[in-house]
JSON list of C-alpha atoms in Angstrom, two decimals:
[
{"chain": "A", "resi": 1, "resn": "MET", "atom": "CA", "xyz": [0.00, 0.00, 0.00]},
{"chain": "A", "resi": 2, "resn": "SER", "atom": "CA", "xyz": [1.59, 3.22, -1.15]},
{"chain": "A", "resi": 3, "resn": "LEU", "atom": "CA", "xyz": [0.55, 6.15, 0.99]},
{"chain": "A", "resi": 4, "resn": "VAL", "atom": "CA", "xyz": [2.68, 8.54, -1.08]},
{"chain": "A", "resi": 5, "resn": "ASN", "atom": "CA", "xyz": [0.40, 7.96, -4.06]},
{"chain": "A", "resi": 6, "resn": "LEU", "atom": "CA", "xyz": [-2.66, 8.22, -1.81]},
{"chain": "A", "resi": 7, "resn": "ALA", "atom": "CA", "xyz": [-1.46, 11.63, -0.60]},
{"chain": "A", "resi": 8, "resn": "ALA", "atom": "CA", "xyz": [-1.23, 12.75, -4.23]},
{"chain": "A", "resi": 9, "resn": "VAL", "atom": "CA", "xyz": [-4.77, 11.49, -4.87]},
{"chain": "A", "resi": 10, "resn": "CYS", "atom": "CA", "xyz": [-6.12, 13.38, -1.84]},
{"chain": "A", "resi": 11, "resn": "SER", "atom": "CA", "xyz": [-4.54, 16.64, -2.98]},
{"chain": "A", "resi": 12, "resn": "HIS", "atom": "CA", "xyz": [-5.73, 16.01, -6.56]},
{"chain": "A", "resi": 13, "resn": "LEU", "atom": "CA", "xyz": [-9.33, 15.55, -5.35]},
{"chain": "A", "resi": 14, "resn": "ASN", "atom": "CA", "xyz": [-9.08, 18.76, -3.30]},
{"chain": "A", "resi": 15, "resn": "ASN", "atom": "CA", "xyz": [-7.80, 20.67, -6.34]},
{"chain": "A", "resi": 16, "resn": "ALA", "atom": "CA", "xyz": [-10.41, 19.15, -8.67]},
{"chain": "A", "resi": 17, "resn": "THR", "atom": "CA", "xyz": [-13.29, 20.20, -6.41]},
{"chain": "A", "resi": 18, "resn": "LYS", "atom": "CA", "xyz": [-11.86, 23.72, -6.07]},
{"chain": "A", "resi": 19, "resn": "ALA", "atom": "CA", "xyz": [-11.62, 23.95, -9.86]},
{"chain": "A", "resi": 20, "resn": "ARG", "atom": "CA", "xyz": [-15.26, 22.75, -10.16]},
{"chain": "A", "resi": 21, "resn": "LEU", "atom": "CA", "xyz": [-14.41, 19.82, -12.44]},
{"chain": "A", "resi": 22, "resn": "SER", "atom": "CA", "xyz": [-17.17, 17.35, -13.18]},
{"chain": "A", "resi": 23, "resn": "LEU", "atom": "CA", "xyz": [-14.86, 14.53, -14.26]},
{"chain": "A", "resi": 24, "resn": "THR", "atom": "CA", "xyz": [-11.28, 13.86, -13.19]},
{"chain": "A", "resi": 25, "resn": "SER", "atom": "CA", "xyz": [-8.87, 10.95, -13.33]},
{"chain": "A", "resi": 26, "resn": "ILE", "atom": "CA", "xyz": [-6.41, 9.37, -10.92]},
{"chain": "A", "resi": 27, "resn": "PRO", "atom": "CA", "xyz": [-3.95, 6.47, -11.37]},
{"chain": "A", "resi": 28, "resn": "ASN", "atom": "CA", "xyz": [-5.54, 3.03, -11.37]},
{"chain": "A", "resi": 29, "resn": "THR", "atom": "CA", "xyz": [-4.45, 1.00, -8.34]},
{"chain": "A", "resi": 30, "resn": "ASN", "atom": "CA", "xyz": [-6.41, -1.39, -6.15]},
{"chain": "A", "resi": 31, "resn": "LEU", "atom": "CA", "xyz": [-6.10, 0.93, -3.14]},
{"chain": "A", "resi": 32, "resn": "HIS", "atom": "CA", "xyz": [-7.40, 3.92, -5.10]},
{"chain": "A", "resi": 33, "resn": "LEU", "atom": "CA", "xyz": [-10.24, 1.85, -6.53]},
{"chain": "A", "resi": 34, "resn": "ARG", "atom": "CA", "xyz": [-11.34, 0.57, -3.11]},
{"chain": "A", "resi": 35, "resn": "LEU", "atom": "CA", "xyz": [-11.19, 4.07, -1.60]},
{"chain": "A", "resi": 36, "resn": "CYS", "atom": "CA", "xyz": [-13.14, 5.61, -4.48]},
{"chain": "A", "resi": 37, "resn": "GLN", "atom": "CA", "xyz": [-15.76, 2.86, -4.26]},
{"chain": "A", "resi": 38, "resn": "ALA", "atom": "CA", "xyz": [-16.15, 3.65, -0.55]},
{"chain": "A", "resi": 39, "resn": "LEU", "atom": "CA", "xyz": [-16.48, 7.37, -1.36]},
{"chain": "A", "resi": 40, "resn": "LYS", "atom": "CA", "xyz": [-19.08, 6.55, -4.01]},
{"chain": "A", "resi": 41, "resn": "ASN", "atom": "CA", "xyz": [-21.03, 4.33, -1.60]},
{"chain": "A", "resi": 42, "resn": "ASP", "atom": "CA", "xyz": [-21.14, 7.18, 0.93]},
{"chain": "A", "resi": 43, "resn": "GLY", "atom": "CA", "xyz": [-22.39, 9.64, -1.71]},
{"chain": "A", "resi": 44, "resn": "TYR", "atom": "CA", "xyz": [-19.30, 11.79, -2.22]},
{"chain": "A", "resi": 45, "resn": "LEU", "atom": "CA", "xyz": [-18.70, 10.71, -5.84]},
{"chain": "A", "resi": 46, "resn": "SER", "atom": "CA", "xyz": [-21.23, 10.10, -8.61]},
{"chain": "A", "resi": 47, "resn": "THR", "atom": "CA", "xyz": [-19.26, 7.60, -10.72]},
{"chain": "A", "resi": 48, "resn": "VAL", "atom": "CA", "xyz": [-16.10, 5.52, -10.57]},
{"chain": "A", "resi": 49, "resn": "VAL", "atom": "CA", "xyz": [-15.09, 4.05, -13.94]},
{"chain": "A", "resi": 50, "resn": "ARG", "atom": "CA", "xyz": [-11.87, 2.34, -15.01]},
{"chain": "A", "resi": 51, "resn": "GLY", "atom": "CA", "xyz": [-10.70, 3.66, -18.35]},
{"chain": "A", "resi": 52, "resn": "GLY", "atom": "CA", "xyz": [-7.78, 4.56, -20.53]},
{"chain": "A", "resi": 53, "resn": "SER", "atom": "CA", "xyz": [-5.89, 7.80, -20.89]},
{"chain": "A", "resi": 54, "resn": "THR", "atom": "CA", "xyz": [-8.88, 9.45, -22.56]},
{"chain": "A", "resi": 55, "resn": "PRO", "atom": "CA", "xyz": [-12.18, 9.92, -20.73]},
{"chain": "A", "resi": 56, "resn": "PRO", "atom": "CA", "xyz": [-14.79, 7.23, -21.34]},
{"chain": "A", "resi": 57, "resn": "PRO", "atom": "CA", "xyz": [-17.79, 8.31, -23.43]},
{"chain": "A", "resi": 58, "resn": "ALA", "atom": "CA", "xyz": [-20.83, 9.56, -21.56]},
{"chain": "A", "resi": 59, "resn": "HIS", "atom": "CA", "xyz": [-23.98, 7.45, -21.55]},
{"chain": "A", "resi": 60, "resn": "PRO", "atom": "CA", "xyz": [-26.56, 9.05, -23.89]},
{"chain": "A", "resi": 61, "resn": "ILE", "atom": "CA", "xyz": [-29.37, 9.02, -21.31]},
{"chain": "A", "resi": 62, "resn": "LEU", "atom": "CA", "xyz": [-27.58, 9.17, -17.97]},
{"chain": "A", "resi": 63, "resn": "GLY", "atom": "CA", "xyz": [-25.06, 11.80, -19.02]},
{"chain": "A", "resi": 64, "resn": "PHE", "atom": "CA", "xyz": [-22.07, 10.23, -17.26]},
{"chain": "A", "resi": 65, "resn": "PRO", "atom": "CA", "xyz": [-19.81, 7.29, -18.13]},
{"chain": "A", "resi": 66, "resn": "THR", "atom": "CA", "xyz": [-20.83, 3.78, -17.14]},
{"chain": "A", "resi": 67, "resn": "ALA", "atom": "CA", "xyz": [-18.75, 0.64, -16.67]},
{"chain": "A", "resi": 68, "resn": "ASN", "atom": "CA", "xyz": [-20.13, -0.90, -19.88]},
{"chain": "A", "resi": 69, "resn": "ASP", "atom": "CA", "xyz": [-18.45, 1.70, -22.11]},
{"chain": "A", "resi": 70, "resn": "VAL", "atom": "CA", "xyz": [-14.88, 0.99, -20.98]},
{"chain": "A", "resi": 71, "resn": "GLU", "atom": "CA", "xyz": [-12.15, -0.40, -23.21]},
{"chain": "A", "resi": 72, "resn": "PRO", "atom": "CA", "xyz": [-10.85, -3.86, -22.23]},
{"chain": "A", "resi": 73, "resn": "ILE", "atom": "CA", "xyz": [-7.58, -4.30, -20.34]},
{"chain": "A", "resi": 74, "resn": "THR", "atom": "CA", "xyz": [-4.68, -5.69, -22.36]},
{"chain": "A", "resi": 75, "resn": "ARG", "atom": "CA", "xyz": [-0.97, -6.08, -21.70]},
{"chain": "A", "resi": 76, "resn": "ASP", "atom": "CA", "xyz": [-0.24, -3.03, -23.79]},
{"chain": "A", "resi": 77, "resn": "ASN", "atom": "CA", "xyz": [-2.50, -0.60, -21.93]},
{"chain": "A", "resi": 78, "resn": "VAL", "atom": "CA", "xyz": [-2.16, -1.70, -18.27]},
{"chain": "A", "resi": 79, "resn": "ALA", "atom": "CA", "xyz": [0.28, 1.08, -17.39]},
{"chain": "A", "resi": 80, "resn": "SER", "atom": "CA", "xyz": [-1.90, 3.81, -18.89]},
{"chain": "A", "resi": 81, "resn": "ARG", "atom": "CA", "xyz": [-5.13, 2.81, -17.10]},
{"chain": "A", "resi": 82, "resn": "ARG", "atom": "CA", "xyz": [-6.88, 5.53, -15.08]},
{"chain": "A", "resi": 83, "resn": "LEU", "atom": "CA", "xyz": [-9.80, 5.75, -12.70]},
{"chain": "A", "resi": 84, "resn": "TRP", "atom": "CA", "xyz": [-12.28, 8.33, -13.95]},
{"chain": "A", "resi": 85, "resn": "LEU", "atom": "CA", "xyz": [-14.25, 9.92, -11.11]},
{"chain": "A", "resi": 86, "resn": "GLY", "atom": "CA", "xyz": [-17.45, 11.92, -11.44]},
{"chain": "A", "resi": 87, "resn": "LEU", "atom": "CA", "xyz": [-17.56, 14.68, -8.82]},
{"chain": "A", "resi": 88, "resn": "LYS", "atom": "CA", "xyz": [-20.85, 15.81, -7.29]},
{"chain": "A", "resi": 89, "resn": "TYR", "atom": "CA", "xyz": [-22.06, 19.32, -6.50]},
{"chain": "A", "resi": 90, "resn": "TRP", "atom": "CA", "xyz": [-25.09, 20.47, -4.53]},
{"chain": "A", "resi": 91, "resn": "ARG", "atom": "CA", "xyz": [-26.28, 24.08, -4.82]},
{"chain": "A", "resi": 92, "resn": "ASN", "atom": "CA", "xyz": [-22.97, 25.09, -6.42]},
{"chain": "A", "resi": 93, "resn": "ASP", "atom": "CA", "xyz": [-20.95, 23.63, -3.52]},
{"chain": "A", "resi": 94, "resn": "PRO", "atom": "CA", "xyz": [-18.86, 20.46, -3.85]},
{"chain": "A", "resi": 95, "resn": "VAL", "atom": "CA", "xyz": [-20.22, 17.44, -1.98]},
{"chain": "A", "resi": 96, "resn": "LEU", "atom": "CA", "xyz": [-16.67, 16.18, -1.46]},
{"chain": "A", "resi": 97, "resn": "GLY", "atom": "CA", "xyz": [-15.26, 18.81, 0.88]},
{"chain": "A", "resi": 98, "resn": "LYS", "atom": "CA", "xyz": [-11.66, 18.54, 1.95]},
{"chain": "A", "resi": 99, "resn": "VAL", "atom": "CA", "xyz": [-9.80, 15.22, 1.88]},
{"chain": "A", "resi": 100, "resn": "GLN", "atom": "CA", "xyz": [-6.97, 14.90, 4.41]},
{"chain": "A", "resi": 101, "resn": "LEU", "atom": "CA", "xyz": [-4.51, 12.05, 4.80]},
{"chain": "A", "resi": 102, "resn": "VAL", "atom": "CA", "xyz": [-4.40, 10.64, 8.35]},
{"chain": "A", "resi": 103, "resn": "SER", "atom": "CA", "xyz": [-1.67, 8.02, 8.02]},
{"chain": "A", "resi": 104, "resn": "LYS", "atom": "CA", "xyz": [1.48, 9.44, 6.52]},
{"chain": "A", "resi": 105, "resn": "PRO", "atom": "CA", "xyz": [4.15, 7.40, 4.72]},
{"chain": "A", "resi": 106, "resn": "THR", "atom": "CA", "xyz": [6.47, 7.94, 7.70]},
{"chain": "A", "resi": 107, "resn": "ARG", "atom": "CA", "xyz": [3.81, 7.39, 10.39]},
{"chain": "A", "resi": 108, "resn": "ARG", "atom": "CA", "xyz": [1.10, 4.80, 9.93]},
{"chain": "A", "resi": 109, "resn": "VAL", "atom": "CA", "xyz": [-1.79, 5.18, 12.34]},
{"chain": "A", "resi": 110, "resn": "ARG", "atom": "CA", "xyz": [-3.49, 1.99, 13.50]},
{"chain": "A", "resi": 111, "resn": "VAL", "atom": "CA", "xyz": [-6.77, 2.23, 15.37]},
{"chain": "A", "resi": 112, "resn": "THR", "atom": "CA", "xyz": [-8.52, -0.39, 17.45]},
{"chain": "A", "resi": 113, "resn": "VAL", "atom": "CA", "xyz": [-12.26, -0.75, 17.93]},
{"chain": "A", "resi": 114, "resn": "GLU", "atom": "CA", "xyz": [-12.08, 1.10, 21.26]},
{"chain": "A", "resi": 115, "resn": "ASP", "atom": "CA", "xyz": [-10.19, 3.97, 19.60]},
{"chain": "A", "resi": 116, "resn": "LEU", "atom": "CA", "xyz": [-12.76, 4.08, 16.80]},
{"chain": "A", "resi": 117, "resn": "ARG", "atom": "CA", "xyz": [-15.61, 4.30, 19.31]},
{"chain": "A", "resi": 118, "resn": "LYS", "atom": "CA", "xyz": [-13.97, 7.37, 20.86]},
{"chain": "A", "resi": 119, "resn": "ILE", "atom": "CA", "xyz": [-13.34, 8.92, 17.42]},
{"chain": "A", "resi": 120, "resn": "VAL", "atom": "CA", "xyz": [-16.94, 8.40, 16.29]},
{"chain": "A", "resi": 121, "resn": "ARG", "atom": "CA", "xyz": [-18.15, 10.03, 19.54]},
{"chain": "A", "resi": 122, "resn": "GLY", "atom": "CA", "xyz": [-16.00, 13.08, 18.72]},
{"chain": "A", "resi": 123, "resn": "GLU", "atom": "CA", "xyz": [-13.08, 12.47, 21.09]},
{"chain": "A", "resi": 124, "resn": "GLU", "atom": "CA", "xyz": [-9.42, 12.40, 20.09]},
{"chain": "A", "resi": 125, "resn": "SER", "atom": "CA", "xyz": [-7.74, 9.01, 20.25]},
{"chain": "A", "resi": 126, "resn": "ASN", "atom": "CA", "xyz": [-4.38, 7.72, 19.03]},
{"chain": "A", "resi": 127, "resn": "TYR", "atom": "CA", "xyz": [-3.39, 10.98, 17.26]},
{"chain": "A", "resi": 128, "resn": "VAL", "atom": "CA", "xyz": [-6.68, 11.02, 15.32]},
{"chain": "A", "resi": 129, "resn": "ALA", "atom": "CA", "xyz": [-9.15, 13.84, 15.94]},
{"chain": "A", "resi": 130, "resn": "GLY", "atom": "CA", "xyz": [-12.76, 12.90, 16.52]},
{"chain": "A", "resi": 131, "resn": "LEU", "atom": "CA", "xyz": [-15.56, 13.24, 14.01]},
{"chain": "A", "resi": 132, "resn": "ARG", "atom": "CA", "xyz": [-17.20, 16.57, 14.80]},
{"chain": "A", "resi": 133, "resn": "SER", "atom": "CA", "xyz": [-20.00, 16.89, 12.23]},
{"chain": "A", "resi": 134, "resn": "PRO", "atom": "CA", "xyz": [-22.49, 14.39, 10.77]},
{"chain": "A", "resi": 135, "resn": "GLY", "atom": "CA", "xyz": [-21.09, 14.88, 7.26]},
{"chain": "A", "resi": 136, "resn": "GLU", "atom": "CA", "xyz": [-17.52, 14.08, 8.27]},
{"chain": "A", "resi": 137, "resn": "SER", "atom": "CA", "xyz": [-16.11, 10.63, 7.44]},
{"chain": "A", "resi": 138, "resn": "LEU", "atom": "CA", "xyz": [-12.99, 8.69, 8.35]},
{"chain": "A", "resi": 139, "resn": "TYR", "atom": "CA", "xyz": [-11.90, 5.81, 6.13]},
{"chain": "A", "resi": 140, "resn": "ILE", "atom": "CA", "xyz": [-10.15, 2.78, 7.58]},
{"chain": "A", "resi": 141, "resn": "SER", "atom": "CA", "xyz": [-8.27, 0.08, 5.68]},
{"chain": "A", "resi": 142, "resn": "THR", "atom": "CA", "xyz": [-9.30, -3.26, 7.20]},
{"chain": "A", "resi": 143, "resn": "ASP", "atom": "CA", "xyz": [-8.96, -6.89, 6.22]},
{"chain": "A", "resi": 144, "resn": "ARG", "atom": "CA", "xyz": [-12.53, -6.62, 4.83]},
{"chain": "A", "resi": 145, "resn": "GLY", "atom": "CA", "xyz": [-11.70, -3.67, 2.58]},
{"chain": "A", "resi": 146, "resn": "ILE", "atom": "CA", "xyz": [-11.85, 0.06, 3.08]},
{"chain": "A", "resi": 147, "resn": "LEU", "atom": "CA", "xyz": [-14.72, 1.00, 5.38]},
{"chain": "A", "resi": 148, "resn": "GLU", "atom": "CA", "xyz": [-16.01, 4.15, 7.02]},
{"chain": "A", "resi": 149, "resn": "ALA", "atom": "CA", "xyz": [-15.31, 4.47, 10.76]},
{"chain": "A", "resi": 150, "resn": "ARG", "atom": "CA", "xyz": [-18.95, 4.05, 11.76]},
{"chain": "A", "resi": 151, "resn": "GLU", "atom": "CA", "xyz": [-19.16, 0.79, 9.79]},
{"chain": "A", "resi": 152, "resn": "CYS", "atom": "CA", "xyz": [-16.00, -0.45, 11.50]},
{"chain": "A", "resi": 153, "resn": "VAL", "atom": "CA", "xyz": [-17.54, 0.22, 14.91]},
{"chain": "A", "resi": 154, "resn": "GLU", "atom": "CA", "xyz": [-20.70, -1.68, 13.91]},
{"chain": "A", "resi": 155, "resn": "LYS", "atom": "CA", "xyz": [-18.68, -4.64, 12.61]},
{"chain": "A", "resi": 156, "resn": "ARG", "atom": "CA", "xyz": [-16.20, -4.42, 15.53]},
{"chain": "A", "resi": 157, "resn": "ILE", "atom": "CA", "xyz": [-13.04, -4.31, 13.42]},
{"chain": "A", "resi": 158, "resn": "GLY", "atom": "CA", "xyz": [-10.05, -1.98, 13.49]},
{"chain": "A", "resi": 159, "resn": "GLY", "atom": "CA", "xyz": [-7.36, -1.17, 10.99]},
{"chain": "A", "resi": 160, "resn": "GLN", "atom": "CA", "xyz": [-5.20, 1.56, 9.53]},
{"chain": "A", "resi": 161, "resn": "ALA", "atom": "CA", "xyz": [-6.68, 5.05, 9.30]},
{"chain": "A", "resi": 162, "resn": "LEU", "atom": "CA", "xyz": [-6.24, 6.26, 5.71]},
{"chain": "A", "resi": 163, "resn": "CYS", "atom": "CA", "xyz": [-7.99, 9.58, 5.19]},
{"chain": "A", "resi": 164, "resn": "ARG", "atom": "CA", "xyz": [-10.83, 11.77, 6.38]},
{"chain": "A", "resi": 165, "resn": "VAL", "atom": "CA", "xyz": [-13.36, 13.80, 4.43]},
{"chain": "A", "resi": 166, "resn": "LEU", "atom": "CA", "xyz": [-14.43, 17.08, 6.03]}
]
């Protein structure tokens, strides 16, 4: 798991929302894909599509790219694959606020279930600030994938804190 690349993705998403882009791309890795799927499941992103170096075509009715329109993966194009993300806006404000990296490449932050309970209640625990607003999310890398902190508390699993969305 490369947290250096994840830091670049977090800053890219921050810049893309400030620039009011509707579609942006990030490098295609399994970590990025799992994180973007979690962001999509929580409603921060509209679409997550694997594609090539050019944006996938938009669906004629839906208006955004779908997974059916993507070119197949071959040995020749594996290195140039990208994840194309559809960003959401509500009343001219981005839904995806600010994305901050919690674990750094030089300091990985592991959280237990007890720590996560404190964080979800809004208290600081293990160098991680608590969740202060209902729209704030903390994403944890677990053995069951990347989950939001509240899901981890429900399932009683801990893991490595990756990033938070404010």
